[in-house]
PDB file of C-alpha atoms in Angstrom:
ATOM      1  CA  UNK W   3     181.600 -24.122 -65.430  1.00 88.00           C
ATOM      2  CA  UNK W   4     177.875 -24.545 -66.718  1.00 91.00           C
ATOM      3  CA  UNK W   5     176.854 -28.468 -67.865  1.00 92.00           C
ATOM      4  CA  UNK W   6     177.180 -27.506 -71.657  1.00 91.00           C
ATOM      5  CA  UNK W   7     180.332 -26.427 -71.326  1.00 92.00           C
ATOM      6  CA  UNK W   8     181.867 -29.294 -69.666  1.00 91.00           C
ATOM      7  CA  UNK W   9     180.220 -32.150 -72.401  1.00 90.00           C
ATOM      8  CA  UNK W  10     182.355 -33.441 -74.577  1.00 84.00           C
ATOM      9  CA  UNK W  11     181.465 -36.194 -76.957  1.00 88.00           C
ATOM     10  CA  UNK W  12     178.776 -37.051 -78.416  1.00 92.00           C
ATOM     11  CA  UNK W  13     175.455 -36.729 -75.670  1.00 95.00           C
ATOM     12  CA  UNK W  14     173.749 -39.752 -75.345  1.00 94.00           C
ATOM     13  CA  UNK W  15     171.478 -39.215 -72.998  1.00 94.00           C
ATOM     14  CA  UNK W  16     170.113 -35.547 -71.752  1.00 96.00           C
ATOM     15  CA  UNK W  17     167.456 -35.593 -68.738  1.00 96.00           C
ATOM     16  CA  UNK W  18     166.770 -34.141 -65.182  1.00 95.00           C
ATOM     17  CA  UNK W  19     167.309 -35.559 -62.005  1.00 94.00           C
ATOM     18  CA  UNK W  20     165.912 -34.099 -58.910  1.00 90.00           C
ATOM     19  CA  UNK W  21     164.713 -30.720 -61.416  1.00 92.00           C
ATOM     20  CA  UNK W  22     168.543 -30.981 -62.719  1.00 94.00           C
ATOM     21  CA  UNK W  23     169.835 -30.707 -65.962  1.00 96.00           C
ATOM     22  CA  UNK W  24     172.087 -33.937 -66.695  1.00 97.00           C
ATOM     23  CA  UNK W  25     173.237 -34.944 -69.688  1.00 97.00           C
ATOM     24  CA  UNK W  26     175.197 -38.402 -70.860  1.00 96.00           C
ATOM     25  CA  UNK W  27     178.152 -38.172 -73.351  1.00 95.00           C
ATOM     26  CA  UNK W  28     180.272 -40.652 -74.610  1.00 93.00           C
ATOM     27  CA  UNK W  29     183.890 -39.893 -74.482  1.00 88.00           C
ATOM     28  CA  UNK W  30     185.405 -41.965 -77.299  1.00 81.00           C
ATOM     29  CA  UNK W  31     188.528 -40.660 -76.767  1.00 85.00           C
ATOM     30  CA  UNK W  32     188.845 -42.398 -73.117  1.00 86.00           C
ATOM     31  CA  UNK W  33     186.457 -45.225 -73.605  1.00 88.00           C
ATOM     32  CA  UNK W  34     183.909 -43.553 -71.548  1.00 92.00           C
ATOM     33  CA  UNK W  35     181.057 -42.375 -70.444  1.00 94.00           C
ATOM     34  CA  UNK W  36     180.621 -39.016 -68.734  1.00 94.00           C
ATOM     35  CA  UNK W  37     177.513 -37.890 -67.347  1.00 96.00           C
ATOM     36  CA  UNK W  38     177.853 -34.505 -66.053  1.00 96.00           C
ATOM     37  CA  UNK W  39     174.858 -32.613 -63.181  1.00 96.00           C
ATOM     38  CA  UNK W  40     174.012 -29.607 -63.292  1.00 95.00           C
ATOM     39  CA  UNK W  41     174.319 -27.789 -59.506  1.00 93.00           C
ATOM     40  CA  UNK W  42     175.331 -24.011 -59.148  1.00 90.00           C
ATOM     41  CA  UNK W  43     177.358 -22.420 -59.771  1.00 92.00           C
ATOM     42  CA  UNK W  44     179.053 -25.344 -61.496  1.00 93.00           C
ATOM     43  CA  UNK W  45     178.653 -29.558 -62.159  1.00 95.00           C
ATOM     44  CA  UNK W  46     179.012 -32.788 -61.338  1.00 94.00           C
ATOM     45  CA  UNK W  47     180.729 -34.938 -63.562  1.00 95.00           C
ATOM     46  CA  UNK W  48     180.549 -39.177 -62.876  1.00 94.00           C
ATOM     47  CA  UNK W  49     182.222 -41.134 -64.945  1.00 94.00           C
ATOM     48  CA  UNK W  50     182.682 -45.149 -65.884  1.00 93.00           C
ATOM     49  CA  UNK W  51     185.125 -46.269 -68.646  1.00 90.00           C
ATOM     50  CA  UNK W  52     183.610 -49.237 -71.235  1.00 88.00           C
ATOM     51  CA  UNK W  53     186.094 -52.082 -72.878  1.00 84.00           C
ATOM     52  CA  UNK W  54     185.247 -53.512 -76.343  1.00 79.00           C
ATOM     53  CA  UNK W  55     186.300 -56.821 -74.669  1.00 76.00           C
ATOM     54  CA  UNK W  56     185.024 -57.172 -71.537  1.00 67.00           C
ATOM     55  CA  UNK W  57     186.370 -60.553 -69.450  1.00 69.00           C
ATOM     56  CA  UNK W  58     184.754 -62.896 -68.701  1.00 61.00           C
ATOM     57  CA  UNK W  59     185.375 -63.494 -65.015  1.00 55.00           C
ATOM     58  CA  UNK W  60     184.416 -59.278 -64.493  1.00 61.00           C
ATOM     59  CA  UNK W  61     182.046 -57.878 -64.925  1.00 68.00           C
ATOM     60  CA  UNK W  62     183.018 -54.355 -67.125  1.00 73.00           C
ATOM     61  CA  UNK W  63     180.491 -52.130 -69.659  1.00 81.00           C
ATOM     62  CA  UNK W  64     181.338 -53.475 -72.862  1.00 83.00           C
ATOM     63  CA  UNK W  65     180.230 -50.075 -75.119  1.00 87.00           C
ATOM     64  CA  UNK W  66     178.880 -46.536 -73.896  1.00 88.00           C
ATOM     65  CA  UNK W  67     175.774 -46.969 -74.131  1.00 90.00           C
ATOM     66  CA  UNK W  68     175.748 -49.881 -71.406  1.00 91.00           C
ATOM     67  CA  UNK W  69     178.191 -47.553 -69.441  1.00 91.00           C
ATOM     68  CA  UNK W  70     175.881 -44.527 -69.287  1.00 93.00           C
ATOM     69  CA  UNK W  71     173.318 -46.975 -68.325  1.00 93.00           C
ATOM     70  CA  UNK W  72     175.573 -47.500 -65.214  1.00 93.00           C
ATOM     71  CA  UNK W  73     176.928 -43.796 -64.741  1.00 94.00           C
ATOM     72  CA  UNK W  74     172.877 -42.708 -65.550  1.00 95.00           C
ATOM     73  CA  UNK W  75     172.435 -45.424 -61.904  1.00 95.00           C
ATOM     74  CA  UNK W  76     174.679 -44.205 -59.189  1.00 95.00           C
ATOM     75  CA  UNK W  77     173.976 -40.278 -60.617  1.00 95.00           C
ATOM     76  CA  UNK W  78     170.661 -41.207 -59.221  1.00 95.00           C
ATOM     77  CA  UNK W  79     172.215 -43.448 -56.175  1.00 95.00           C
ATOM     78  CA  UNK W  80     173.864 -40.313 -55.645  1.00 94.00           C
ATOM     79  CA  UNK W  81     171.632 -37.916 -56.091  1.00 93.00           C
ATOM     80  CA  UNK W  82     169.703 -37.561 -52.469  1.00 92.00           C
ATOM     81  CA  UNK W  83     172.960 -36.341 -51.444  1.00 91.00           C
ATOM     82  CA  UNK W  84     173.850 -33.673 -53.081  1.00 91.00           C
ATOM     83  CA  UNK W  85     174.271 -29.920 -52.358  1.00 88.00           C
ATOM     84  CA  UNK W  86     171.715 -27.591 -52.888  1.00 87.00           C
ATOM     85  CA  UNK W  87     174.851 -25.636 -53.780  1.00 84.00           C
ATOM     86  CA  UNK W  88     178.531 -26.385 -55.066  1.00 79.00           C
ATOM     87  CA  UNK W  89     180.180 -23.883 -52.331  1.00 73.00           C
TER      88      UNK W  89
END
């Protein structure tokens, strides 16, 4: 699967992470941001949900943009542990 095949929803950002293509998308059907990172021969995806009415006691993402900020941050933190290839 390629990054383009894995992308569902509106693309909010496209960048590179450690020389790999990364796309952040808004999946409005599931109220989540999905970050797709190229890792041949496939992809790694990270998904962070959001809620339009976040709880005051729990720090929830209140929008797709905020969820994508979290998901992108997680991807950046995990990137050093990514293998050179999947499989």
